[in-house]
């Protein structure tokens, strides 16, 4: 158990819908990352937050957004969903968010868009 | 831009045999390198990491990796594999320099199959 909690574990929704994925980081970790894992693209970095502020952006679509709340949990919002958004979405957390810090991954949310 | 290449999509090894998984990276500065393992239906677990210092790093579950700057490689090794090592293995390089992590750049992964 990494200490990173993601909910829900599975999500099935229809095209055009909007969903919210939730992540609770390890106790004491200030930085949260979101990753997407798909068969086509592999594991891709989406976005990083540090202590409530956006710190880095990766290959995140404009239809996707995220935020980190004062209690440090984070949410990833996916809207106008398409079939191609079906993937495993991981959250990870680290203490400082520096590039040399170890990131701990949650077990992921499997999103299926039908 | 940074990149990670894992040349082997699948590798099959007999139980008890040695293992080497290859990883090559492209990075403009000192790389921060990681190996993660993903078991079916699970998240990613860190096996080991290289930040600086000794180029041979020891990790969990009996794994080790060697950083070779001249070859831009960070290969993962294990002297004797167990059936429980069957999983997907990912090599990753740390984010760009400048203070921000920018997340990890992952390779496509190597699927390890263990034969009895």
mmCIF file of N, CA, C and O in Angstrom, chain A residues 13-19 63 78-82 85 113:
data_model
loop_
_atom_site.group_PDB
_atom_site.id
_atom_site.type_symbol
_atom_site.label_atom_id
_atom_site.label_comp_id
_atom_site.label_asym_id
_atom_site.label_seq_id
_atom_site.Cartn_x
_atom_site.Cartn_y
_atom_site.Cartn_z
ATOM 1 N N UNK A 13 -18.801 5.371 -18.126
ATOM 2 C CA UNK A 13 -19.661 6.498 -18.455
ATOM 3 C C UNK A 13 -19.818 6.594 -19.972
ATOM 4 O O UNK A 13 -19.119 5.909 -20.724
ATOM 5 N N UNK A 14 -20.728 7.435 -20.387
ATOM 6 C CA UNK A 14 -21.022 7.556 -21.812
ATOM 7 C C UNK A 14 -20.241 8.720 -22.434
ATOM 8 O O UNK A 14 -19.814 9.647 -21.737
ATOM 9 N N UNK A 15 -20.109 8.657 -23.745
ATOM 10 C CA UNK A 15 -19.456 9.760 -24.451
ATOM 11 C C UNK A 15 -20.218 11.057 -24.200
ATOM 12 O O UNK A 15 -21.441 11.052 -24.027
ATOM 13 N N UNK A 16 -19.462 12.128 -24.107
ATOM 14 C CA UNK A 16 -20.044 13.444 -23.886
ATOM 15 C C UNK A 16 -20.239 13.809 -22.433
ATOM 16 O O UNK A 16 -20.487 14.977 -22.119
ATOM 17 N N UNK A 17 -20.088 12.845 -21.566
ATOM 18 C CA UNK A 17 -20.286 13.086 -20.140
ATOM 19 C C UNK A 17 -19.042 13.691 -19.489
ATOM 20 O O UNK A 17 -17.974 13.823 -20.100
ATOM 21 N N UNK A 18 -19.227 14.035 -18.199
ATOM 22 C CA UNK A 18 -18.136 14.609 -17.401
ATOM 23 C C UNK A 18 -17.983 13.763 -16.150
ATOM 24 O O UNK A 18 -18.977 13.338 -15.559
ATOM 25 N N UNK A 19 -16.721 13.510 -15.760
ATOM 26 C CA UNK A 19 -16.461 12.735 -14.548
ATOM 27 C C UNK A 19 -15.378 13.428 -13.726
ATOM 28 O O UNK A 19 -14.602 14.242 -14.242
ATOM 29 N N UNK A 63 -9.925 19.683 -22.505
ATOM 30 C CA UNK A 63 -11.171 19.173 -21.902
ATOM 31 C C UNK A 63 -10.944 18.653 -20.475
ATOM 32 O O UNK A 63 -11.890 18.367 -19.760
ATOM 33 N N UNK A 78 -12.670 15.405 -16.096
ATOM 34 C CA UNK A 78 -12.616 15.062 -17.507
ATOM 35 C C UNK A 78 -13.992 15.343 -18.099
ATOM 36 O O UNK A 78 -14.996 14.804 -17.616
ATOM 37 N N UNK A 79 -14.050 16.177 -19.112
ATOM 38 C CA UNK A 79 -15.350 16.549 -19.670
ATOM 39 C C UNK A 79 -15.420 16.223 -21.163
ATOM 40 O O UNK A 79 -14.398 15.912 -21.794
ATOM 41 N N UNK A 80 -16.637 16.278 -21.674
ATOM 42 C CA UNK A 80 -16.898 15.959 -23.094
ATOM 43 C C UNK A 80 -16.169 14.688 -23.486
ATOM 44 O O UNK A 80 -15.426 14.643 -24.465
ATOM 45 N N UNK A 81 -16.385 13.667 -22.696
ATOM 46 C CA UNK A 81 -15.594 12.447 -22.836
ATOM 47 C C UNK A 81 -15.763 11.787 -24.202
ATOM 48 O O UNK A 81 -16.861 11.762 -24.778
ATOM 49 N N UNK A 82 -14.676 11.255 -24.682
ATOM 50 C CA UNK A 82 -14.627 10.534 -25.948
ATOM 51 C C UNK A 82 -14.177 9.107 -25.678
ATOM 52 O O UNK A 82 -13.586 8.810 -24.630
ATOM 53 N N UNK A 85 -10.708 8.452 -24.480
ATOM 54 C CA UNK A 85 -10.299 8.836 -23.122
ATOM 55 C C UNK A 85 -10.309 7.641 -22.179
ATOM 56 O O UNK A 85 -9.869 7.754 -21.028
ATOM 57 N N UNK A 113 -15.167 4.636 -21.308
ATOM 58 C CA UNK A 113 -16.145 5.506 -21.965
ATOM 59 C C UNK A 113 -16.832 4.682 -23.047
ATOM 60 O O UNK A 113 -16.164 4.108 -23.917
#
